[in-house]
Amino acid sequence: MSFIDYRAGDIGCEAYVARPQGAGSHPVVLVAPTVRGPTRLEHAKADALAAEGYLAFVVDHYGKDQRDLGDRAFGLMNELIADRARLRRQLLDALDVAAGLEGADASRVAVIGYCFGGLCALDLARTGTDRLKGAVSVHGVFSRPNLGAQPPIKAKLLVLHGWDDPLATPDDVLGLTRELTEAGADWQLHAYGHTVHGFTNPEAAMPGRVLYNADADRRSTAATSSFLKEVLA
Amino acid sequence: MSFIDYRAGDIGCEAYVARPQGAGSHPVVLVAPTVRGPTRLEHAKADALAAEGYLAFVVDHYGKDQRDLGDRAFGLMNELIADRARLRRQLLDALDVAAGLEGADASRVAVIGYCFGGLCALDLARTGTDRLKGAVSVHGVFSRPNLGAQPPIKAKLLVLHGWDDPLATPDDVLGLTRELTEAGADWQLHAYGHTVHGFTNPEAAMPGRVLYNADADRRSTAATSSFLKEVLA
């Protein structure tokens, strides 16, 4: 693994990159972090993806100088959520950089995002780009962008969702299913009962709100592996 | 494979049984057919399960003398849906017979059902039996039994659902999620966009209502395999 500097929109970013064994070109998976920005959790996800044969690239939401943010992270996230055009530009730039790396197969790119990163994964698909083959939202947030008419979504989508997530209610789920259906997306939703936000994060420990769930973690990880095999075959 | 006679409630039934290779005892999977009763589609599912190492037992809903039913099948199904206590008794009897077969491991039993059989799979779990480790509903119907208070559901549940299924609307999905959550079940829902009823049946050819969908068929089959491995390990 290594860190590389890149530019996304107006900011200078730093991505954690994990490379698979072996020469030749590899399919690429962008990892979009939670509200807290890139941490060792996302680095570990990238390492696991590299072990499965993917060139993994951890997206930097807020810039290289924005680390160990504490609760400041929420303000930075809200700025991006309030300016979805900027968020979209940053994500497309990250996709460009990742797909252009040495050893990257630019024809096989997917994204997986956690919490706020789930919104980012969906937003990258919502751009309508045909350069993205798949997007996975893991305990993601579903709020729609306010950027006018939605173009057709070409990436295949997998939404992994804790049914009792207070940040994505059943009404939000219904809204998302309508949106994705109208956009013509190939979408799947996997919902887990008795599961709230943050279920893949072993450090999440707020019952009823944000809580690790070993079953949902294992099942969603397996579902992601199968999905990436399918869309990046 | 072979056929065996058995009794379920008040009727004489005949089950198609497919056995895996190898001596010793094997985990058991009951296959609950669609409204049409056991056909070669369910036989093929049982054969595929046997190839995966399961002793597969195709449930007979209506009795040995009820085959090639045509549209009469709907009347027979409606009789069972109107008498859920009878349906439940028949299903528990089938479970007893299957789990008691030579070579069956009675401590590892699951059920998978299609369409009306999905309702049967859920109803068998709704009995609260601890003899059932898992239940899979494939494009199933969700209507609740009217048998009084629901005991805790001990089987793990996987609901594989076409989001545009006219027989199980988003409201029905929400109702099911509430029911299963209240019953304390370990449940998962996999919903597929642009997918209607009968998506695993290659002969289903009524667009917007009952239609084969190769993607949903492949994905739901893979999800079922993973789930059975988990619950019958």
Short mmCIF file of C-alpha atoms in Angstrom, two decimals, chain A:
data_model
loop_
_atom_site.label_atom_id
_atom_site.label_comp_id
_atom_site.label_asym_id
_atom_site.label_seq_id
_atom_site.Cartn_x
_atom_site.Cartn_y
_atom_site.Cartn_z
CA MET A 1 0.00 0.00 0.00
CA SER A 2 0.98 3.60 -0.50
CA PHE A 3 -0.39 7.12 -0.33
CA ILE A 4 -0.73 9.30 -3.40
CA ASP A 5 -1.58 12.95 -3.77
CA TYR A 6 -4.36 13.90 -6.12
CA ARG A 7 -6.64 16.84 -6.91
CA ALA A 8 -10.42 16.64 -6.56
CA GLY A 9 -12.37 19.72 -7.51
CA ASP A 10 -10.64 22.59 -5.74
CA ILE A 11 -8.87 20.63 -3.02
CA GLY A 12 -5.62 18.76 -2.60
CA CYS A 13 -6.28 15.21 -1.48
CA GLU A 14 -4.37 12.15 -0.43
CA ALA A 15 -5.59 8.65 -1.28
CA TYR A 16 -4.59 5.42 0.37
CA VAL A 17 -3.96 2.92 -2.43
CA ALA A 18 -3.75 -0.84 -1.91
CA ARG A 19 -2.49 -2.92 -4.81
CA PRO A 20 -3.15 -6.59 -5.49
CA GLN A 21 -0.41 -9.12 -6.12
CA GLY A 22 0.57 -9.81 -9.67
CA ALA A 23 1.51 -7.92 -12.80
CA GLY A 24 -0.87 -6.70 -15.47
CA SER A 25 -3.96 -4.57 -15.06
CA HIS A 26 -6.47 -4.98 -12.26
CA PRO A 27 -10.07 -3.95 -11.72
CA VAL A 28 -10.41 -0.87 -9.55
CA VAL A 29 -12.56 -0.30 -6.47
CA LEU A 30 -12.92 3.15 -4.97
CA VAL A 31 -13.65 3.12 -1.25
CA ALA A 32 -15.67 6.13 -0.08
CA PRO A 33 -15.20 6.67 3.69
CA THR A 34 -17.76 7.56 6.33
CA VAL A 35 -18.37 11.10 7.53
CA ARG A 36 -15.09 10.90 9.42
CA GLY A 37 -13.01 10.78 6.26
CA PRO A 38 -10.38 8.13 5.57
CA THR A 39 -9.34 6.19 8.67
CA ARG A 40 -7.68 2.87 9.36
CA LEU A 41 -11.11 1.23 8.93
CA GLU A 42 -11.19 2.23 5.27
CA HIS A 43 -7.52 1.34 4.88
CA ALA A 44 -8.34 -2.15 6.16
CA LYS A 45 -11.24 -2.42 3.70
CA ALA A 46 -8.87 -1.42 0.89
CA ASP A 47 -6.31 -4.01 2.00
CA ALA A 48 -9.02 -6.67 2.00
CA LEU A 49 -10.09 -5.65 -1.51
CA ALA A 50 -6.48 -5.82 -2.71
CA ALA A 51 -6.26 -9.34 -1.30
CA GLU A 52 -9.27 -10.18 -3.51
CA GLY A 53 -7.47 -8.88 -6.59
CA TYR A 54 -8.69 -5.29 -6.79
CA LEU A 55 -6.70 -2.11 -6.99
CA ALA A 56 -8.32 -0.23 -4.11
CA PHE A 57 -8.34 3.56 -3.80
CA VAL A 58 -9.61 5.25 -0.65
CA VAL A 59 -11.30 8.53 -1.55
CA ASP A 60 -10.42 11.65 0.43
CA HIS A 61 -13.57 13.72 1.01
CA TYR A 62 -12.21 16.86 2.65
CA GLY A 63 -8.55 17.25 1.69
CA LYS A 64 -5.13 16.08 2.79
CA ASP A 65 -4.92 18.51 5.70
CA GLN A 66 -8.24 17.34 7.16
CA ARG A 67 -7.52 14.34 9.38
CA ASP A 68 -8.47 13.33 12.94
CA LEU A 69 -11.45 15.60 12.62
CA GLY A 70 -13.54 14.62 15.63
CA ASP A 71 -16.98 16.17 15.39
CA ARG A 72 -15.75 18.78 12.93
CA ALA A 73 -16.28 16.05 10.36
CA PHE A 74 -20.03 16.59 10.45
CA GLY A 75 -19.71 20.21 9.40
CA LEU A 76 -17.43 19.28 6.51
CA MET A 77 -19.81 16.53 5.41
CA ASN A 78 -22.77 18.90 5.55
CA GLU A 79 -20.94 21.34 3.27
CA LEU A 80 -20.62 18.60 0.67
CA ILE A 81 -24.19 17.45 1.14
CA ALA A 82 -25.29 21.06 0.61
CA ASP A 83 -23.26 21.28 -2.62
CA ARG A 84 -23.85 18.07 -4.44
CA ALA A 85 -22.39 19.48 -7.67
CA ARG A 86 -19.07 19.93 -5.85
CA LEU A 87 -19.33 16.47 -4.30
CA ARG A 88 -20.05 14.98 -7.71
CA ARG A 89 -17.07 16.79 -9.27
CA GLN A 90 -14.77 15.55 -6.51
CA LEU A 91 -15.98 11.99 -6.95
CA LEU A 92 -15.56 12.05 -10.72
CA ASP A 93 -12.05 13.42 -10.26
CA ALA A 94 -11.24 10.61 -7.85
CA LEU A 95 -12.58 8.12 -10.36
CA ASP A 96 -10.36 9.65 -13.07
CA VAL A 97 -7.28 9.44 -10.89
CA ALA A 98 -7.94 5.89 -9.71
CA ALA A 99 -8.76 4.63 -13.19
CA GLY A 100 -5.59 6.28 -14.52
CA LEU A 101 -3.21 4.64 -12.05
CA GLU A 102 -0.56 2.33 -13.39
CA GLY A 103 -1.94 -1.20 -13.28
CA ALA A 104 -5.56 -0.02 -13.29
CA ASP A 105 -8.04 -1.43 -15.78
CA ALA A 106 -10.11 1.67 -16.51
CA SER A 107 -12.84 -0.43 -18.09
CA ARG A 108 -13.54 -2.18 -14.77
CA VAL A 109 -14.22 0.33 -11.99
CA ALA A 110 -16.64 0.13 -9.07
CA VAL A 111 -17.17 2.07 -5.86
CA ILE A 112 -18.14 0.99 -2.36
CA GLY A 113 -19.03 3.52 0.30
CA TYR A 114 -19.92 3.48 3.99
CA CYS A 115 -22.45 5.80 5.69
CA PHE A 116 -21.84 9.21 4.02
CA GLY A 117 -19.64 7.24 1.63
CA GLY A 118 -22.74 5.25 0.68
CA LEU A 119 -24.33 8.49 -0.44
CA CYS A 120 -21.12 9.20 -2.39
CA ALA A 121 -21.27 5.78 -4.06
CA LEU A 122 -24.86 6.44 -5.13
CA ASP A 123 -24.02 9.99 -6.20
CA LEU A 124 -21.19 8.78 -8.41
CA ALA A 125 -23.67 6.40 -10.07
CA ARG A 126 -26.23 9.22 -10.26
CA THR A 127 -23.86 11.18 -12.52
CA GLY A 128 -24.90 8.66 -15.17
CA THR A 129 -21.29 7.88 -16.01
CA ASP A 130 -20.72 4.72 -17.99
CA ARG A 131 -17.21 4.46 -16.59
CA LEU A 132 -18.57 3.05 -13.33
CA LYS A 133 -19.70 -0.56 -13.54
CA GLY A 134 -21.04 -0.92 -10.02
CA ALA A 135 -21.74 0.95 -6.80
CA VAL A 136 -22.28 -0.47 -3.32
CA SER A 137 -23.85 1.57 -0.53
CA VAL A 138 -23.19 0.11 2.94
CA HIS A 139 -25.38 1.58 5.69
CA GLY A 140 -25.56 4.60 3.41
CA VAL A 141 -27.68 7.72 3.41
CA PHE A 142 -30.19 8.04 0.60
CA SER A 143 -31.01 11.76 0.28
CA ARG A 144 -31.41 12.74 -3.37
CA PRO A 145 -29.31 15.41 -5.03
CA ASN A 146 -31.06 18.63 -6.06
CA LEU A 147 -29.37 18.81 -9.43
CA GLY A 148 -32.35 18.64 -11.75
CA ALA A 149 -33.43 15.73 -13.90
CA GLN A 150 -31.73 12.44 -13.10
CA PRO A 151 -29.99 10.89 -16.12
CA PRO A 152 -30.26 7.12 -16.54
CA ILE A 153 -28.04 5.29 -14.07
CA LYS A 154 -25.75 2.87 -15.89
CA ALA A 155 -23.82 1.38 -12.97
CA LYS A 156 -25.32 -1.65 -11.26
CA LEU A 157 -26.27 -0.89 -7.68
CA LEU A 158 -26.23 -2.86 -4.45
CA VAL A 159 -27.70 -1.20 -1.36
CA LEU A 160 -26.83 -2.93 1.94
CA HIS A 161 -29.08 -1.58 4.64
CA GLY A 162 -29.87 -2.05 8.31
CA TRP A 163 -33.65 -1.95 8.45
CA ASP A 164 -33.72 -0.06 11.76
CA ASP A 165 -31.16 2.53 10.66
CA PRO A 166 -32.43 5.84 12.07
CA LEU A 167 -30.61 7.71 9.29
CA ALA A 168 -32.44 5.83 6.54
CA THR A 169 -36.01 5.02 7.49
CA PRO A 170 -38.42 2.71 5.65
CA ASP A 171 -39.86 5.83 3.98
CA ASP A 172 -36.37 6.74 2.78
CA VAL A 173 -35.98 3.21 1.45
CA LEU A 174 -39.25 3.50 -0.48
CA GLY A 175 -38.09 6.84 -1.88
CA LEU A 176 -34.81 5.35 -3.01
CA THR A 177 -36.49 2.38 -4.69
CA ARG A 178 -38.71 4.79 -6.64
CA GLU A 179 -35.77 6.96 -7.63
CA LEU A 180 -33.59 4.07 -8.76
CA THR A 181 -36.43 2.40 -10.62
CA GLU A 182 -37.25 5.64 -12.46
CA ALA A 183 -33.56 6.03 -13.34
CA GLY A 184 -33.64 2.59 -14.97
CA ALA A 185 -30.92 1.28 -12.67
CA ASP A 186 -30.16 -2.39 -12.18
CA TRP A 187 -30.60 -2.22 -8.39
CA GLN A 188 -30.68 -4.60 -5.46
CA LEU A 189 -31.47 -3.88 -1.84
CA HIS A 190 -30.34 -6.22 0.94
CA ALA A 191 -32.04 -5.25 4.18
CA TYR A 192 -31.09 -6.77 7.53
CA GLY A 193 -33.56 -6.99 10.41
CA HIS A 194 -32.64 -5.81 13.92
CA THR A 195 -29.78 -3.85 12.41
CA VAL A 196 -29.05 -0.13 12.68
CA HIS A 197 -26.50 2.28 11.25
CA GLY A 198 -22.79 1.49 11.05
CA PHE A 199 -23.22 -2.26 11.26
CA THR A 200 -19.84 -3.03 9.65
CA ASN A 201 -17.87 -0.89 12.12
CA PRO A 202 -16.58 -2.96 15.07
CA GLU A 203 -16.17 0.25 17.03
CA ALA A 204 -19.79 1.37 16.64
CA ALA A 205 -21.40 0.99 20.06
CA MET A 206 -24.56 3.09 20.36
CA PRO A 207 -27.46 0.60 20.60
CA GLY A 208 -30.51 1.62 18.58
CA ARG A 209 -28.50 4.09 16.53
CA VAL A 210 -25.02 3.06 15.38
CA LEU A 211 -24.00 -0.46 16.32
CA TYR A 212 -21.77 -3.23 15.04
CA ASN A 213 -23.66 -6.35 13.97
CA ALA A 214 -21.48 -9.37 13.24
CA ASP A 215 -24.14 -11.18 11.18
CA ALA A 216 -24.91 -8.17 9.00
CA ASP A 217 -21.21 -7.42 8.66
CA ARG A 218 -20.42 -10.95 7.49
CA ARG A 219 -23.44 -11.14 5.18
CA SER A 220 -22.89 -7.72 3.63
CA THR A 221 -19.20 -8.44 3.09
CA ALA A 222 -20.05 -11.69 1.29
CA ALA A 223 -22.71 -9.93 -0.78
CA THR A 224 -20.22 -7.24 -1.75
CA SER A 225 -17.66 -9.83 -2.85
CA SER A 226 -20.20 -11.59 -5.06
CA PHE A 227 -21.42 -8.30 -6.50
CA LEU A 228 -17.92 -7.05 -7.34
CA LYS A 229 -17.13 -10.38 -9.01
CA GLU A 230 -20.27 -9.96 -11.10
CA VAL A 231 -19.87 -6.33 -12.17
CA LEU A 232 -16.09 -6.36 -12.63
CA ALA A 233 -15.87 -9.76 -14.34
#
